[in-house]
Short mmCIF file of C-alpha atoms in Angstrom, two decimals:
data_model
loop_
_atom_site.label_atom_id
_atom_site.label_comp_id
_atom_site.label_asym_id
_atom_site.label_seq_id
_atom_site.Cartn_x
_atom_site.Cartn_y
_atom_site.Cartn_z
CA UNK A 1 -17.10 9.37 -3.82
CA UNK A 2 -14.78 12.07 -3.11
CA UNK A 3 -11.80 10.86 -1.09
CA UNK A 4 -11.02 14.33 0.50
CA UNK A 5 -14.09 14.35 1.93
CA UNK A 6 -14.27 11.06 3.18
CA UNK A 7 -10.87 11.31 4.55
CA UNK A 8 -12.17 14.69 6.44
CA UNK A 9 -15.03 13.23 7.84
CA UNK A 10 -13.07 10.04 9.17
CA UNK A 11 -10.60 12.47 10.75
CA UNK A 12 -13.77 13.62 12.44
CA UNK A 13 -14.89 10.32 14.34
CA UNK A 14 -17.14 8.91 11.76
CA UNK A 15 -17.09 5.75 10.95
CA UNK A 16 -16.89 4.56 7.39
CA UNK A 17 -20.32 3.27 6.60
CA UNK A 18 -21.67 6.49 7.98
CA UNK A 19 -19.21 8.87 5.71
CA UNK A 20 -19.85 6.97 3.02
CA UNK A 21 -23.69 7.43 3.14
CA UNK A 22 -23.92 10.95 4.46
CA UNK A 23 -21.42 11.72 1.14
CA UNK A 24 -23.77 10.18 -1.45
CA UNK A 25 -26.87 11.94 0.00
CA UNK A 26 -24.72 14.99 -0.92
CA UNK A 27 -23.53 16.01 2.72
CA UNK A 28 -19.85 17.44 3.05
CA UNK A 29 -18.60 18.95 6.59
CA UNK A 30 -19.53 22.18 5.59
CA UNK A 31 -23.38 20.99 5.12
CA UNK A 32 -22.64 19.28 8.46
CA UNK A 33 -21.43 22.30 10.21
CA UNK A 34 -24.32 24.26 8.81
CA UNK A 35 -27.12 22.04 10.78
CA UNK A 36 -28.23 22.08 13.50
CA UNK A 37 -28.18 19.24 16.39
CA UNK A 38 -32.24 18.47 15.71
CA UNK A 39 -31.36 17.57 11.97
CA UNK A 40 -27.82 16.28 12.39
CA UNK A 41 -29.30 13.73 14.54
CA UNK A 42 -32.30 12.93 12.24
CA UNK A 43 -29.15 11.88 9.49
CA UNK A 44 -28.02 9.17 12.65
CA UNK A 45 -24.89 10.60 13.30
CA UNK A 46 -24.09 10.02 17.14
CA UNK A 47 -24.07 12.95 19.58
CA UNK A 48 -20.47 12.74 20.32
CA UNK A 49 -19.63 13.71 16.59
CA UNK A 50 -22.40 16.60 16.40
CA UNK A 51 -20.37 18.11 19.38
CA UNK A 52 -17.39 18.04 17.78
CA UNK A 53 -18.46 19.60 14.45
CA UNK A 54 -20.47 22.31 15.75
CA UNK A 55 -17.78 23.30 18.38
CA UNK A 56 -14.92 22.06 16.41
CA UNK A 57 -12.95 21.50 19.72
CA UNK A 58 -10.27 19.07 18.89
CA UNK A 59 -8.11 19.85 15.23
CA UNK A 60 -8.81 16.95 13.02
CA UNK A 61 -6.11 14.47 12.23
CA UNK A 62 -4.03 15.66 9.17
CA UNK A 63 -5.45 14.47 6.02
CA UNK A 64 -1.78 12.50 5.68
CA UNK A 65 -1.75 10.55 8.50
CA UNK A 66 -5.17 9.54 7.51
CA UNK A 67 -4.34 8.07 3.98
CA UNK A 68 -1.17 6.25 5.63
CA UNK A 69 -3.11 4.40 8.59
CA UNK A 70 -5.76 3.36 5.75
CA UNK A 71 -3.21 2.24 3.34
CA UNK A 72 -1.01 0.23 6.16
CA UNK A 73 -4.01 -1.02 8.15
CA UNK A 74 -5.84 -2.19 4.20
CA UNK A 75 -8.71 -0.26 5.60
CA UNK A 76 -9.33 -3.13 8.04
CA UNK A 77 -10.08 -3.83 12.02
CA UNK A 78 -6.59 -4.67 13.39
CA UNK A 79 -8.54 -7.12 16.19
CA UNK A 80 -11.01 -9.13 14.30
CA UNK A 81 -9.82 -8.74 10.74
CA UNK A 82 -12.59 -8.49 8.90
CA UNK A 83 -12.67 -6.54 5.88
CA UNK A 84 -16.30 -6.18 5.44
CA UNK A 85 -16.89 -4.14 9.11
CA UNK A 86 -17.06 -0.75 8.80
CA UNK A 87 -14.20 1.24 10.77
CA UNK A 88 -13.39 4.32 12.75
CA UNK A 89 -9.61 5.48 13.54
CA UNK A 90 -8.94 5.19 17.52
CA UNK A 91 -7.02 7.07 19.62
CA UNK A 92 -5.26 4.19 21.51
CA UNK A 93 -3.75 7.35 24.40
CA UNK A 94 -7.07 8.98 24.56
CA UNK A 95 -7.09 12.85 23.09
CA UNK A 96 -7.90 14.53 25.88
CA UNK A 97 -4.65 12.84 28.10
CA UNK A 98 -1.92 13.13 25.63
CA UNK A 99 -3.26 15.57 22.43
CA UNK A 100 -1.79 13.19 20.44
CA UNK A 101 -2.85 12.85 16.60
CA UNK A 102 0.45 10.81 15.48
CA UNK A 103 0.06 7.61 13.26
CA UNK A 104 1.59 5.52 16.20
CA UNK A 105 -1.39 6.82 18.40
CA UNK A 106 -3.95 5.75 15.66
CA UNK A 107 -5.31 2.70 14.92
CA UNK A 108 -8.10 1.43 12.60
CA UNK A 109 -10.81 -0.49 14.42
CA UNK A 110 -14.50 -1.75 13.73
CA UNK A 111 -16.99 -0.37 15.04
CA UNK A 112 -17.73 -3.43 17.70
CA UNK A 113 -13.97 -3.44 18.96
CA UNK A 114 -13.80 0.55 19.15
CA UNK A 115 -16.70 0.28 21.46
CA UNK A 116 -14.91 -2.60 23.88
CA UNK A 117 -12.17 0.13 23.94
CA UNK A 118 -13.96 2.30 25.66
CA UNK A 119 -16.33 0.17 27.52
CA UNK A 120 -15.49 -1.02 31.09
CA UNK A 121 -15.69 -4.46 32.65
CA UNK A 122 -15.47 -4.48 36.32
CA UNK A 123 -12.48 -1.95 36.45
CA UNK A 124 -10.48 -2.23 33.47
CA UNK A 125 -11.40 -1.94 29.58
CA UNK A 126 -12.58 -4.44 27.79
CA UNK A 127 -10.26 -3.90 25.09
CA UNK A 128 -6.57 -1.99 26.87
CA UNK A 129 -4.39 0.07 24.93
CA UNK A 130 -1.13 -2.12 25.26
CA UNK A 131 -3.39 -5.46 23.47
CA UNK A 132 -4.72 -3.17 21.08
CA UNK A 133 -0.84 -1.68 19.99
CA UNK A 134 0.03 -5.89 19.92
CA UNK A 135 -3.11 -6.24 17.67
CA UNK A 136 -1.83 -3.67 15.50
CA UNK A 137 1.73 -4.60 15.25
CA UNK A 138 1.29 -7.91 14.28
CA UNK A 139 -1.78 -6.89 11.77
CA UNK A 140 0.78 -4.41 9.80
CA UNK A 141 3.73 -6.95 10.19
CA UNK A 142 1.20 -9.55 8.37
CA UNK A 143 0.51 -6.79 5.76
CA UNK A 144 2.84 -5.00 4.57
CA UNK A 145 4.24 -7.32 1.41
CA UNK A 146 0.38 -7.69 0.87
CA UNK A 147 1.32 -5.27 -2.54
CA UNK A 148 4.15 -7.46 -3.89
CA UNK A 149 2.80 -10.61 -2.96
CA UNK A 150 -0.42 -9.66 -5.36
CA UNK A 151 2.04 -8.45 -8.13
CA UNK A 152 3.76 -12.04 -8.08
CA UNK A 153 0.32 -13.11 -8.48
CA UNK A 154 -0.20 -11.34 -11.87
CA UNK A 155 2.88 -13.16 -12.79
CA UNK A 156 1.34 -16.30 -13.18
CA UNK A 157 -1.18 -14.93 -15.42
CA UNK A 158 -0.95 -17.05 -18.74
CA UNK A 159 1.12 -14.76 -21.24
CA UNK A 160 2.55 -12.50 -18.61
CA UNK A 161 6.06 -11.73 -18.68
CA UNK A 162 8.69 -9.51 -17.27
CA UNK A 163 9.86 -7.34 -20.05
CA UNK A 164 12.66 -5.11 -18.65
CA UNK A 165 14.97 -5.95 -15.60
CA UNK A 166 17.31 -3.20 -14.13
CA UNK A 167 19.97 -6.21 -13.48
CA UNK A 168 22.47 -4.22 -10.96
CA UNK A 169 19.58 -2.69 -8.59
CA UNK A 170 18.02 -6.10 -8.35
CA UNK A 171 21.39 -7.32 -7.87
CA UNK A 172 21.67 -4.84 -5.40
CA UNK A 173 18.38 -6.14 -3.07
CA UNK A 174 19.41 -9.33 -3.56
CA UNK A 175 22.67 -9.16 -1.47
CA UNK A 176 20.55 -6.33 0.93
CA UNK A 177 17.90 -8.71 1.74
CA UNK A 178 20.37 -11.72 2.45
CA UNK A 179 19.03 -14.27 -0.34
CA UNK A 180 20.02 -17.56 -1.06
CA UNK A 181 19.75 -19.06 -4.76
CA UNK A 182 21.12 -22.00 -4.60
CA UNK A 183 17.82 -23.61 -4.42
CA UNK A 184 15.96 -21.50 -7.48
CA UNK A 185 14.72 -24.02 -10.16
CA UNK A 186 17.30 -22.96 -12.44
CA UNK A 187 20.47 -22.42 -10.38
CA UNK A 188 22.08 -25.22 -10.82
CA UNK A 189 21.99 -25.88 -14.58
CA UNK A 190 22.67 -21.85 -15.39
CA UNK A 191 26.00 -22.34 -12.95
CA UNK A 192 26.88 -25.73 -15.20
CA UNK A 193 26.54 -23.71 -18.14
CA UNK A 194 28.66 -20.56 -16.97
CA UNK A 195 25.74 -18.43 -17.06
CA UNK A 196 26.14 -17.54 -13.40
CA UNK A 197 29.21 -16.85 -10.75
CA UNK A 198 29.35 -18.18 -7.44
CA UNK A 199 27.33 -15.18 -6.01
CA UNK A 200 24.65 -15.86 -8.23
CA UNK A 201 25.11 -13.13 -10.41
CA UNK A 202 26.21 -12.19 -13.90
CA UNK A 203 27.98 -9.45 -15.79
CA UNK A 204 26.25 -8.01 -18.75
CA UNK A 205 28.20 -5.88 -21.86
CA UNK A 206 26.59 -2.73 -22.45
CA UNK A 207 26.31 -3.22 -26.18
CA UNK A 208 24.12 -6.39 -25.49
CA UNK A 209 21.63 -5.02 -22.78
CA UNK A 210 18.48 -4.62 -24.95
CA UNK A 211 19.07 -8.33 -26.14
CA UNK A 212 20.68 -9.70 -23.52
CA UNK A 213 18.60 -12.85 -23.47
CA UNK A 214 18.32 -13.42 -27.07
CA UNK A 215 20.85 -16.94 -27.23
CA UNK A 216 20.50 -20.72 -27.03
CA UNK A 217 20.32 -21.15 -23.41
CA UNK A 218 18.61 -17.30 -22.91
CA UNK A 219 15.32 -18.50 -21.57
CA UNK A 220 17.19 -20.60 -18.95
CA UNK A 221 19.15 -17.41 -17.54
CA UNK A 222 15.83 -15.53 -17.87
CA UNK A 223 14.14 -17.86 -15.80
CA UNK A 224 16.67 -17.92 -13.00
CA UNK A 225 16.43 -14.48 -13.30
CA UNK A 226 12.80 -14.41 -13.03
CA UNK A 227 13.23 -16.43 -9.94
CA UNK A 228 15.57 -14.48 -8.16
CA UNK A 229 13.27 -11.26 -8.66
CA UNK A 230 10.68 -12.72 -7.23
CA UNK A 231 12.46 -13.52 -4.34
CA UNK A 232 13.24 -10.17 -3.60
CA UNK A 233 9.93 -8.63 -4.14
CA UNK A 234 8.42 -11.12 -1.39
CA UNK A 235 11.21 -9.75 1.16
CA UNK A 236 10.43 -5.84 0.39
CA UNK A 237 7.68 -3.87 1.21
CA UNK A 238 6.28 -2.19 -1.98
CA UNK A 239 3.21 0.48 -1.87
CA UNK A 240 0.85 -0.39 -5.06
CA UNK A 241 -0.55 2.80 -6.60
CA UNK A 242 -3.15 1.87 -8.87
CA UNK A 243 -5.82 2.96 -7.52
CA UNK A 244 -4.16 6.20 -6.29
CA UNK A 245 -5.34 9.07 -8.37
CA UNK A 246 -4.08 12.31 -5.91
CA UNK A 247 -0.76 13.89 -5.74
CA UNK A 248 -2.13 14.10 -2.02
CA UNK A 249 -2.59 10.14 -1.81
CA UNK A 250 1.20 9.71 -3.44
CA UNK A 251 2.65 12.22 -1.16
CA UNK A 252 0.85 10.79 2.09
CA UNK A 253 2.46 7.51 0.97
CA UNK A 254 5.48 7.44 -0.83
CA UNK A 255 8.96 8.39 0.77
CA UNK A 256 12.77 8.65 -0.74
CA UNK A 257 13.63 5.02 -1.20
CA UNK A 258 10.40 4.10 -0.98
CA UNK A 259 9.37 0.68 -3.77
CA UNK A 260 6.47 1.27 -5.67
CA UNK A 261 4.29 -0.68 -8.12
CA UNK A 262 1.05 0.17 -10.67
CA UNK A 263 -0.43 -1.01 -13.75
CA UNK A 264 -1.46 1.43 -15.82
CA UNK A 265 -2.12 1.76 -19.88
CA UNK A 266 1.28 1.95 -21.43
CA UNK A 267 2.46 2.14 -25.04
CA UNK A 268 6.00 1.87 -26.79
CA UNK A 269 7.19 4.44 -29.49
CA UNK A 270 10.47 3.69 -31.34
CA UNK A 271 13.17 6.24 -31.16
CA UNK A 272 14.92 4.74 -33.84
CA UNK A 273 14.73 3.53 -36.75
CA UNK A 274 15.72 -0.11 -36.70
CA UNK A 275 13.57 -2.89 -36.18
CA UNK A 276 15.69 -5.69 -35.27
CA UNK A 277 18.68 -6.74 -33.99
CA UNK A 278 20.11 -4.36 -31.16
CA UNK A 279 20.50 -1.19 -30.53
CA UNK A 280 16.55 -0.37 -30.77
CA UNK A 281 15.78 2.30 -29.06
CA UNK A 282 12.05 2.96 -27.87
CA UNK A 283 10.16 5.11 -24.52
CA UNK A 284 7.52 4.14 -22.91
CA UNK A 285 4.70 6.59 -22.67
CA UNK A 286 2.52 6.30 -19.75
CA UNK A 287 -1.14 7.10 -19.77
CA UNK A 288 -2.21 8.20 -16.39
CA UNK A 289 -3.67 11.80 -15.36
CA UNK A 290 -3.13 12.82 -12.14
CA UNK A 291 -5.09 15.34 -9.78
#
């Protein structure tokens, strides 16, 4: 499935079930816009949505915004938070009162809770504006380390390992994000040993960076080290892109400063000639096309 075109038919008011079928029988907006109302309702797509596509009144929300509420929201109802319910993106300030396509106007709702907020009982909505911008806040709140909590999951994979640790930047976070290590596993016997200072870190000689580890009591300091990594990646918010294959996707997401994380095939090629000992030199080449 092509995810410009679903994106462009969400932006339109369909829901997700729908733009997913109507793409695999091989219908795009433009097939849309070249029905008419007889056989765009045959296809079950509501009236509301034929008006819009044949008149093309409103501008559709930007193909950006769209990628970001998905990614935020995990593509899932911010009220009943079920992942397996289709969804349709909600203007919470309705269009025609404020004109408003910005992501803070948006929100990602089934199809069941889109309908309470519109429907009235007695003389209010079933489903107001200000409980469905709560919903949402706490929803993304609950979120948003989803990414980095899944990549300390891979950790405990049998056989997996971290291979490389930029030491300073995760220094850095660590004293950002107001950590505590006193209480890792290791603290207190790498701090009897001298591997550690009172702050919790540790100085480390250029000459002995690729091997830094490589001593009697190495696997201890890599542990703590280990620890106090993953510690920091359950207080930031990280964007995974695995499964993002668009420079469109990675733009719509990814921001100066922004963390990021993806697994992808990878392969080492030496850059010297040495084969033990330090100063081995190698890059990592990256397999990964994208559009």
């Amino acid at each position: 499935m092509n995810n410009r075109s679903f994106n462009t038919l969400l932006s339109r008011g369909f829901d997700s079930n729908l733009a997913k079928q109507l793409l695999e029988n091989g219908y795009n907006l433009t097939k849309l816009k070249n029905l008419d109302k007889d056989s765009l309702l045959k296809i079950n797509i509501p009236e509301k949505i034929i008006s819009n596509i044949l008149k093309e009144d409103r501008p559709p929300i930007p193909t950006k915004t769209i990628v970001k509420l998905l990614y935020d929201s995990k593509r899932t109802c911010c009220i009943c938070r079920n992942n397996n319910k289709s969804i349709i993106i909600h203007h919470i300030k309705e269009w025609h009162y404020r004109k408003d396509h910005s992501e803070e106007n948006l929100v990602v709702l089934c199809l069941e809770h889109h309908n309470d907020a519109h429907t009235k009982k007695g003389l209010s909505l079933n489903l107001k504006p200000v409980d469905i911008l709560h919903a949402k806040s706490e929803w993304l709140n609950s979120v948003k380390n989803s990414d980095a909590k899944a990549i300390l999951g891979l950790t405990l994979i049998d056989g997996a390992r971290w291979d490389y640790f930029n030491h300073n930047r995760i220094f850095e976070l660590f004293f950002a994000s107001n950590l505590d290590y006193k209480n890792y596993r290791f603290s207190k016997i790498t701090k009897e040993l001298g591997l550690i200072n009172e702050l919790g870190t540790f100085g480390i000689k250029d000459s002995f960076k690729s091997q830094f580890y490589s001593f009697s009591d190495g696997y201890l300091l890599y542990n703590y080290m280990k620890e106090l990594f993953d510690n920091v990646l359950q207080n930031i918010s990280l964007i995974d892109l695995t499964d993002k294959f668009s420079r469109e996707q990675i733009k719509s997401l990814v921001k100066v400063g922004s963390y990021i994380s993806i697994q992808i095939g990878f392969y080492f090629k030496n850059i010297t000639k040495k084969t033990n000992g330090i100063n081995q030199k190698e890059f990592v080449i990256i397999k990964r096309k994208v559009s």
